[in-house]
PDB file of C-alpha atoms in Angstrom:
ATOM      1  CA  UNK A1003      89.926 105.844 -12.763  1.00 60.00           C
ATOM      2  CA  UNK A1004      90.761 103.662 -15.738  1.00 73.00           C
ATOM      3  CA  UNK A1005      90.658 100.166 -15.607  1.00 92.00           C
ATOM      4  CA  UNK A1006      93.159  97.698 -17.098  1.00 96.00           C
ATOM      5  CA  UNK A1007      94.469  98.224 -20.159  1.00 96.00           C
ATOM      6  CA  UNK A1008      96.323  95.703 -23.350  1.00 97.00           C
ATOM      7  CA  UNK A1009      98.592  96.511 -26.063  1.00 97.00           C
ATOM      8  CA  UNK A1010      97.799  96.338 -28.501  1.00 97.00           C
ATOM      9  CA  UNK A1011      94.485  95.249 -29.275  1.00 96.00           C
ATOM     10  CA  UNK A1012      95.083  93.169 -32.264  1.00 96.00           C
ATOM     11  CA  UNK A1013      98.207  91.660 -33.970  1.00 96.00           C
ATOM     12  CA  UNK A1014      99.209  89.449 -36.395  1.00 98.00           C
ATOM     13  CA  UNK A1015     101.971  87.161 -37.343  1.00 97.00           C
ATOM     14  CA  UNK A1016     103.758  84.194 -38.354  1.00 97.00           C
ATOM     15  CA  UNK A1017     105.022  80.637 -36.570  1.00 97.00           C
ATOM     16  CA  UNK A1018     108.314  80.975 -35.515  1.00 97.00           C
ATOM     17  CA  UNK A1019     107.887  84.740 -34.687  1.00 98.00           C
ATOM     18  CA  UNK A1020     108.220  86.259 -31.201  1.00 98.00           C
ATOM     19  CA  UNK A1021     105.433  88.396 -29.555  1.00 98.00           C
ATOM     20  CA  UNK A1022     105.314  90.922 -26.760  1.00 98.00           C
ATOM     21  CA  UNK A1023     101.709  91.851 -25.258  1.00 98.00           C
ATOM     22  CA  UNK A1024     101.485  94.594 -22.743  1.00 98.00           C
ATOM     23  CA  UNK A1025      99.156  95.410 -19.588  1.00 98.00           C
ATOM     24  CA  UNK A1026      98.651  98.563 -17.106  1.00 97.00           C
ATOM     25  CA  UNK A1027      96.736  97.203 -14.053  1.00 96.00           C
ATOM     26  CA  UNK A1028      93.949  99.119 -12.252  1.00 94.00           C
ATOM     27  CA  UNK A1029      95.057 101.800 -10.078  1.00 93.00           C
ATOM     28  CA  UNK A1030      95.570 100.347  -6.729  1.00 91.00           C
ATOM     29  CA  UNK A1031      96.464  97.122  -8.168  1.00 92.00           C
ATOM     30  CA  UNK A1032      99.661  95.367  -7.294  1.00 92.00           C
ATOM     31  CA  UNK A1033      99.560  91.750  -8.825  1.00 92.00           C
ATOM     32  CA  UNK A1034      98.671  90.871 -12.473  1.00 95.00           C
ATOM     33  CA  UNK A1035      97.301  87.201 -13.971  1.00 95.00           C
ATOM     34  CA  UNK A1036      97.623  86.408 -17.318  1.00 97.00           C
ATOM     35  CA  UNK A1037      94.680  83.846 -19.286  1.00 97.00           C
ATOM     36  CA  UNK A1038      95.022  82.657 -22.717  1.00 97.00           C
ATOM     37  CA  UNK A1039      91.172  82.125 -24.423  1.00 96.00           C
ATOM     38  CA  UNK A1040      90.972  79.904 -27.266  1.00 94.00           C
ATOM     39  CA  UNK A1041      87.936  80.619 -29.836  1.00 91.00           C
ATOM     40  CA  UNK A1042      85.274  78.832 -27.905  1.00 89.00           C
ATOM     41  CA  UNK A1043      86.559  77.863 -24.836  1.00 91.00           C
ATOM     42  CA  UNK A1044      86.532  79.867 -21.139  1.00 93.00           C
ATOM     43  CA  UNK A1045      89.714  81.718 -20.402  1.00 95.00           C
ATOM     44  CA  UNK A1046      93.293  79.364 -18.925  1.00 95.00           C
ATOM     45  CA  UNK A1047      95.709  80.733 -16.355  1.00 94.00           C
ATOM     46  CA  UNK A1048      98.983  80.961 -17.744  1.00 97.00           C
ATOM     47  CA  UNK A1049     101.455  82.878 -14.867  1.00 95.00           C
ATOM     48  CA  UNK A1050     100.897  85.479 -12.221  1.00 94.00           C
ATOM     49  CA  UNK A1051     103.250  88.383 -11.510  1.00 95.00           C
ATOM     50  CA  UNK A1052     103.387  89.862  -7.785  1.00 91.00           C
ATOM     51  CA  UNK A1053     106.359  92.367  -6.698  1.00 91.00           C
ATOM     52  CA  UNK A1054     107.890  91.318 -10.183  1.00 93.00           C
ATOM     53  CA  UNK A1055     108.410  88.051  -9.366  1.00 94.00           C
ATOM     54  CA  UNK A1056     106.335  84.999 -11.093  1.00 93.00           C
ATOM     55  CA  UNK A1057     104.187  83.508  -8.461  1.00 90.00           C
ATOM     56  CA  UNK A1058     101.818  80.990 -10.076  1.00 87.00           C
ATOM     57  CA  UNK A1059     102.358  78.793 -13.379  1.00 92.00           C
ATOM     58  CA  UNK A1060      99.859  77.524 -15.223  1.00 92.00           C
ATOM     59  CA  UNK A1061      99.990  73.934 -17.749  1.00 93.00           C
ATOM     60  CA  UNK A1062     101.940  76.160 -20.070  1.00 96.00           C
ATOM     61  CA  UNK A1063     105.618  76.084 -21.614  1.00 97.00           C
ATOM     62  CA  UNK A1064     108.771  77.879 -21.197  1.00 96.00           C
ATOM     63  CA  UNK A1065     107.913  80.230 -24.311  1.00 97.00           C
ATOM     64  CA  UNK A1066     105.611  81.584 -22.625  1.00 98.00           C
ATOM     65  CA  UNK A1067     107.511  84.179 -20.120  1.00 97.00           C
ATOM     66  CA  UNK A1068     106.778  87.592 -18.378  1.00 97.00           C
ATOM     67  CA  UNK A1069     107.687  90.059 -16.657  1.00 96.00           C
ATOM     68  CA  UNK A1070     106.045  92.743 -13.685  1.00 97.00           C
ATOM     69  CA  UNK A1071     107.416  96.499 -13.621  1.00 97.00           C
ATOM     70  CA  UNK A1072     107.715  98.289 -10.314  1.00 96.00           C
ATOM     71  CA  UNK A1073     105.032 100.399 -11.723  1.00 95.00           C
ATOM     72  CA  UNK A1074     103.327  97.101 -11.355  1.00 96.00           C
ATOM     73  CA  UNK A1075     102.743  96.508 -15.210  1.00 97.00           C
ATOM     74  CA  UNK A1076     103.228  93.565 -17.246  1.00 98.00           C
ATOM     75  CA  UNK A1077     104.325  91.991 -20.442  1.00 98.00           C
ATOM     76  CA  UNK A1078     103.913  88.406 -21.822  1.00 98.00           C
ATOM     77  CA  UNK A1079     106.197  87.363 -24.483  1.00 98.00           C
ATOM     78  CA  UNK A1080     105.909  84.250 -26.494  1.00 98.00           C
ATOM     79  CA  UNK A1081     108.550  82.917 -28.483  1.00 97.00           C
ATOM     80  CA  UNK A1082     108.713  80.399 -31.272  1.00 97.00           C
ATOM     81  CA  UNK A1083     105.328  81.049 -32.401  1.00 98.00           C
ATOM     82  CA  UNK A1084     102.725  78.193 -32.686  1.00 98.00           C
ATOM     83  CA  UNK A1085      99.616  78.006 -34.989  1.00 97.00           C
ATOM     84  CA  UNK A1086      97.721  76.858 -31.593  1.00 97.00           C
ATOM     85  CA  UNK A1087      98.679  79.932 -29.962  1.00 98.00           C
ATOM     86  CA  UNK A1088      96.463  81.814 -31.952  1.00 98.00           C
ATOM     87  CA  UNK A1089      93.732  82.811 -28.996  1.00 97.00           C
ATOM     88  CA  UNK A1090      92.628  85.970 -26.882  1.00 97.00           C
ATOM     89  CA  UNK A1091      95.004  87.082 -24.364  1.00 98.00           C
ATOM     90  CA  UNK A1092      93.458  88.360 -21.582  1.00 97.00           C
ATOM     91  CA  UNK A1093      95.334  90.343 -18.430  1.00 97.00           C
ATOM     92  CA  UNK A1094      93.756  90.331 -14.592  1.00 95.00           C
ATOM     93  CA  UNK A1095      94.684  92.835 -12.173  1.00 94.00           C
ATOM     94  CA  UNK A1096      94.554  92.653  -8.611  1.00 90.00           C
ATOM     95  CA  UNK A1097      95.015  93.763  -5.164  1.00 87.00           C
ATOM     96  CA  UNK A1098      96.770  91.645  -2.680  1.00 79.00           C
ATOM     97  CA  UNK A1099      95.391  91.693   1.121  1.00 74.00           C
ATOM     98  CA  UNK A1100      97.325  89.874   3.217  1.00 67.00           C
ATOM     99  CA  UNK A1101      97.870  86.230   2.048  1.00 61.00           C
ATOM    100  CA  UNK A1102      94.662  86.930  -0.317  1.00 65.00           C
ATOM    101  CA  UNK A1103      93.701  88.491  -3.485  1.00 66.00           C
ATOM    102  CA  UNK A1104      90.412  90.628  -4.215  1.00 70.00           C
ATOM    103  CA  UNK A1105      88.852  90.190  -7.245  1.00 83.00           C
ATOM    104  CA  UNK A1106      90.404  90.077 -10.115  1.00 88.00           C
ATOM    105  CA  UNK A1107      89.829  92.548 -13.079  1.00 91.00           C
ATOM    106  CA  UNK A1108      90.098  91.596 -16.468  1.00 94.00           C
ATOM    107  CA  UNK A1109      91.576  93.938 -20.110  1.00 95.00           C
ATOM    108  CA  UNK A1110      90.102  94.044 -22.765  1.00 95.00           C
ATOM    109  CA  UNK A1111      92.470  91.666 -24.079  1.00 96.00           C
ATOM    110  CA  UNK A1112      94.799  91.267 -27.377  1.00 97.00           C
ATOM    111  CA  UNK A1113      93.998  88.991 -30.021  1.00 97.00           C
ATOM    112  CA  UNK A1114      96.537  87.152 -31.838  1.00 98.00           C
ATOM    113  CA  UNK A1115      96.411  85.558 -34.905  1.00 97.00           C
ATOM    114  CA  UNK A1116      99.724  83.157 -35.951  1.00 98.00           C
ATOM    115  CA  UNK A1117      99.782  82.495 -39.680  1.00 97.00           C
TER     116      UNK A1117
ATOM    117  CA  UNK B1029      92.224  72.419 -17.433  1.00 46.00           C
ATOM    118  CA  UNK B1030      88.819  73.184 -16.930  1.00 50.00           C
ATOM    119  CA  UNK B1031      87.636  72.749 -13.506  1.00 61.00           C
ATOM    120  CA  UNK B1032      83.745  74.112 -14.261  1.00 67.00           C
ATOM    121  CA  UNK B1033      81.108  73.356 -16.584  1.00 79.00           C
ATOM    122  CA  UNK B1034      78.126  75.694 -17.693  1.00 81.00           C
ATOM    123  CA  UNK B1035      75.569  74.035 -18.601  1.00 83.00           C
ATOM    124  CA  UNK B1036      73.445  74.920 -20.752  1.00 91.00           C
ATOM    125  CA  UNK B1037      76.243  75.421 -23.164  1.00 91.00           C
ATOM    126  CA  UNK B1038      73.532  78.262 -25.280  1.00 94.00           C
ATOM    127  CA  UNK B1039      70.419  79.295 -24.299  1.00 95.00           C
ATOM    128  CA  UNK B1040      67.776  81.712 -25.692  1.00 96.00           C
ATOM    129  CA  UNK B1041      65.367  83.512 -24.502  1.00 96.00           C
ATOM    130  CA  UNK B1042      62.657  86.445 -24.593  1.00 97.00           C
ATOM    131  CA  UNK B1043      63.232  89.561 -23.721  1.00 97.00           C
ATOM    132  CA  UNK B1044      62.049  90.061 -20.115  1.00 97.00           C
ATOM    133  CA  UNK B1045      61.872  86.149 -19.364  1.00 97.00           C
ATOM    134  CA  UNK B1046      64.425  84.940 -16.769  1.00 97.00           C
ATOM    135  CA  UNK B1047      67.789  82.533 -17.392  1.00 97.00           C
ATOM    136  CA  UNK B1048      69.180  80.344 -15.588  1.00 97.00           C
ATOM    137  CA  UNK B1049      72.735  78.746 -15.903  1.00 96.00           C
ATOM    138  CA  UNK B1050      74.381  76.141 -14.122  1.00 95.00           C
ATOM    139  CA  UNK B1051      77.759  75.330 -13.400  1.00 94.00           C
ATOM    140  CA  UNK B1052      79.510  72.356 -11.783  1.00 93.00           C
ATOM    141  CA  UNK B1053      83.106  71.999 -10.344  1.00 92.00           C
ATOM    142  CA  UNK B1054      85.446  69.407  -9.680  1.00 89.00           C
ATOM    143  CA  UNK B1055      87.222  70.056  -6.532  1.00 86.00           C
ATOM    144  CA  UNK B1056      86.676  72.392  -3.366  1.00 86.00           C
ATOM    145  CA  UNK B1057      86.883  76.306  -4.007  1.00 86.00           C
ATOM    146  CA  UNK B1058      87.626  79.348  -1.727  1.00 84.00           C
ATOM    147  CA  UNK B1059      84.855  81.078  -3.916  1.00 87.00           C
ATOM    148  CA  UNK B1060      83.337  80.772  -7.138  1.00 91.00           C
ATOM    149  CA  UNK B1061      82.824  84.017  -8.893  1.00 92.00           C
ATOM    150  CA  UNK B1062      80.746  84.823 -11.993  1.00 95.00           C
ATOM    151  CA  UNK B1063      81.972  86.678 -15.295  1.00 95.00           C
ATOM    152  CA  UNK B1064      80.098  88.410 -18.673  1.00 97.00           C
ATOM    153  CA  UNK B1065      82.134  88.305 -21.620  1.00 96.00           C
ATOM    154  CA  UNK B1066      80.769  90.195 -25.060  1.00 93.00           C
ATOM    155  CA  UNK B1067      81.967  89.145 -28.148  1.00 84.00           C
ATOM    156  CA  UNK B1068      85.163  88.139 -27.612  1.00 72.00           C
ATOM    157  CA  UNK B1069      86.020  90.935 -25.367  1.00 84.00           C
ATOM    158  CA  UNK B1070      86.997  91.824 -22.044  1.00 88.00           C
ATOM    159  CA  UNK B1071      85.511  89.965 -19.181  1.00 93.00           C
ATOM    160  CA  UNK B1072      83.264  91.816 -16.901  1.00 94.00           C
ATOM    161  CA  UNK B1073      83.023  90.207 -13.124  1.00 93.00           C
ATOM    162  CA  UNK B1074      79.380  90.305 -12.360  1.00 95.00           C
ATOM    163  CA  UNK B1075      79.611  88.488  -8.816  1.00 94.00           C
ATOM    164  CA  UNK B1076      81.719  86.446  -6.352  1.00 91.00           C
ATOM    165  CA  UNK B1077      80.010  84.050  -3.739  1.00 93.00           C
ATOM    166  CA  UNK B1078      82.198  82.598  -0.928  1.00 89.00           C
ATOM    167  CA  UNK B1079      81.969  78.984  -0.222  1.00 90.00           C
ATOM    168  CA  UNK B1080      80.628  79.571   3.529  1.00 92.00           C
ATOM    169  CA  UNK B1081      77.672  81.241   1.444  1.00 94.00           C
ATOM    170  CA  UNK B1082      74.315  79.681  -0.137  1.00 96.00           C
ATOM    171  CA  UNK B1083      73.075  82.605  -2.323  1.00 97.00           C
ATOM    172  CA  UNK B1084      73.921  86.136  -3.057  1.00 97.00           C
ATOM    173  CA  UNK B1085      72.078  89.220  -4.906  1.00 96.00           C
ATOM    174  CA  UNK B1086      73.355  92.080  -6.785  1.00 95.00           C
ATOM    175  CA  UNK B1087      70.608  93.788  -8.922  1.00 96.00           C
ATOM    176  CA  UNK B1088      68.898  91.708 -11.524  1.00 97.00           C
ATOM    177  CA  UNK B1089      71.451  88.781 -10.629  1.00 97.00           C
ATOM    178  CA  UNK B1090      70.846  85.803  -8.075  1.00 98.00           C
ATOM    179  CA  UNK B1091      73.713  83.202  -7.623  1.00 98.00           C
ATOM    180  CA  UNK B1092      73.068  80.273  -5.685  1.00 98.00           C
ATOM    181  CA  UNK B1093      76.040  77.676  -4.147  1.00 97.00           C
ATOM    182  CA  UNK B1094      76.287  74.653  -3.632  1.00 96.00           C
ATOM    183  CA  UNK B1095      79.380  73.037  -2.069  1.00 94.00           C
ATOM    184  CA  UNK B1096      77.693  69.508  -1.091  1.00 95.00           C
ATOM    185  CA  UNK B1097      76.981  69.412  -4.916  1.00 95.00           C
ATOM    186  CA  UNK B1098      80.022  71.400  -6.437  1.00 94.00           C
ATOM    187  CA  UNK B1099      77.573  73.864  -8.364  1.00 95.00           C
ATOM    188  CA  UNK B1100      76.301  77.154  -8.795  1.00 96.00           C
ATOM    189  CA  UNK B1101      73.653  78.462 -10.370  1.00 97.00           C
ATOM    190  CA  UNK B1102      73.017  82.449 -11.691  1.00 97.00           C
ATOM    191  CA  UNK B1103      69.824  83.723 -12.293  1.00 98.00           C
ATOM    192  CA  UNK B1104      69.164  86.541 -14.745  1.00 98.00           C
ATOM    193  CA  UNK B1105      66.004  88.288 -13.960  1.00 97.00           C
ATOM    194  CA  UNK B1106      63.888  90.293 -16.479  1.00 97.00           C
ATOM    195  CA  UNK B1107      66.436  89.702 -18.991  1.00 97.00           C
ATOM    196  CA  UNK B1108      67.003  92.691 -21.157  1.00 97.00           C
ATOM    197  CA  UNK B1109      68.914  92.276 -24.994  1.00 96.00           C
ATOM    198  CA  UNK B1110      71.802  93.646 -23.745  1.00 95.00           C
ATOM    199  CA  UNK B1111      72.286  90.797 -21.578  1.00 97.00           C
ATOM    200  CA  UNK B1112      73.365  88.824 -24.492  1.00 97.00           C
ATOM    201  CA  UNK B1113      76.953  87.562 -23.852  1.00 97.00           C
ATOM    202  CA  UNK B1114      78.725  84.305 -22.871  1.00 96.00           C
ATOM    203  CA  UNK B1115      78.553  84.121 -18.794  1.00 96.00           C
ATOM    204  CA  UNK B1116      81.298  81.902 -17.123  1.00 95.00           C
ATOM    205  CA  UNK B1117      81.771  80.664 -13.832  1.00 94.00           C
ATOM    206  CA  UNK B1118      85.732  80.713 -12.244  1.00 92.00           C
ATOM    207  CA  UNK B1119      86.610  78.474  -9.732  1.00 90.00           C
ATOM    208  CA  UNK B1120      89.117  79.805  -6.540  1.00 84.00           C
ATOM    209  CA  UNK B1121      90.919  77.098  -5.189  1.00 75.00           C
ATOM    210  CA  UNK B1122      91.624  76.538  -1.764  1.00 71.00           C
ATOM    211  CA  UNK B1123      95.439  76.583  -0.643  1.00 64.00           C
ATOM    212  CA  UNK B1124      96.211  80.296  -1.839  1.00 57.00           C
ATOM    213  CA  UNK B1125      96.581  79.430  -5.746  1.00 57.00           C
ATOM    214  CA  UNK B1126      94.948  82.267  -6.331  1.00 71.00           C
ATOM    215  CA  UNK B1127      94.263  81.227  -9.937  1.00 83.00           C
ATOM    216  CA  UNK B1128      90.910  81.551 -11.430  1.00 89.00           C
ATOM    217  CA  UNK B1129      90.037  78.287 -13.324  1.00 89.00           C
ATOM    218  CA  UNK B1130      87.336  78.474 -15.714  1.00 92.00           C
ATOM    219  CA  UNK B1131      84.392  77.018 -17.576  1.00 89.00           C
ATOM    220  CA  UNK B1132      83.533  76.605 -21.122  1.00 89.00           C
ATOM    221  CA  UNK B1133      80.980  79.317 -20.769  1.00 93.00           C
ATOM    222  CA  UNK B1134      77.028  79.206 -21.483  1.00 95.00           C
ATOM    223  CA  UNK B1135      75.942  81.597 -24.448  1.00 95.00           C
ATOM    224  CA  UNK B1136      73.052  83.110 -23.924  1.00 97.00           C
ATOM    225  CA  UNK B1137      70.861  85.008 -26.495  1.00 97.00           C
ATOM    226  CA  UNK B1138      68.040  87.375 -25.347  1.00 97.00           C
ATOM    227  CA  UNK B1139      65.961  88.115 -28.199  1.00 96.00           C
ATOM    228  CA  UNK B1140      64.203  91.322 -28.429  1.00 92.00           C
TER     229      UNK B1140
END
């Protein structure tokens, strides 16, 4: 049974670009959370995706956006580039019981460096 | 923002000793649930405590709670290298947020 997988692992490039990161939850799995980890610093929630719909926000702004699949995967995109977004994106799967959700799962996550 | 905060921020040790780390939250929590990260990568969930619950096992690992307090503590037993990592502590909200809100992290170093 594999677990949750990112896209890619690494990737680098320049303020002002756009990125797309990917994520395949864990088989069963129906709602995916997205963190951003700065060097140093515990994981911060950024959105959560549940029957491809965004459910939760974190403190984060508009160019950060995402979407869920009906295969229930997910990307993040991030437009417009920042130096300070330079960080370790993590992706959280989950399963939803009832007005609940198990624990969450966590990628391996993608590393971005902005130049 | 960061709701918890591990303390010690790093801590090493001898192989076999025991750590302890110790994390404090803000505001009330559905559960509090603690995480392994290796260099950089992936976290690993290690356990999740409920806050009706005082203290949990699984293996080597013994997490104590708090809520009068707001803090946890996890307790490595005959701590092997490969425990080395950072170890945080994730906060679950009351009210359905669902969002895990995290600390800094403690670093801890087990030295053969």
């Amino acid at each position: 049974d594999a677990g949750v997988t990112q896209s890619p692992t690494h990737l680098i490039k320049t303020r002002g670009q756009q990125v797309t990161l990917r994520c395949s939850p864990k088989s069963g799995h129906d709602t995916v959370s997205w963190y951003q980890q700065a060097l140093g610093q515990g994981p911060q929630f950024i959105f959560q995706y549940y029957e491809e719909e965004e459910r939760q926000r974190g403190n984060f702004p508009d160019r950060f956006s995402g979407h869920q699949f009906p295969n229930y995967s997910s990307e993040l995109n991030v437009n417009a580039l920042l130096l300070g977004d330079s960080a370790l994106y993590l992706c959280a799967s989950s399963r939803r019981v009832g007005a609940s959700l198990e624990t969450q799962y966590f990628g391996p996550g993608t590393r971005l460096l902005v130049l | 923002s960061q709701q918890g905060e591990e303390d010690p921020q790093a801590l090493s040790i001898q192989e076999g000793e025991n750590a302890t780390m110790n994390c404090s939250y803000k505001t009330s929590i559905n559960n509090l649930q603690w995480y392994r990260q290796n260099s950089g990568r992936g976290l690993v969930h290690l356990i999740l405590i409920r806050s009706n619950e005082r203290e949990k096992h699984s293996g080597r690992l013994r997490v104590t709670l708090d809520t009068s307090k707001k803090s946890s503590s996890l307790l490595i037993t005959a701590s092997r290298a490969a425990d080395t990592a950072s170890y945080f502590c994730a906060t679950d909200p009351p009210g359905g947020s669902e969002k895990l809100v995290f600390g800094k992290g403690t670093k801890l170093t087990v030295n053969p």
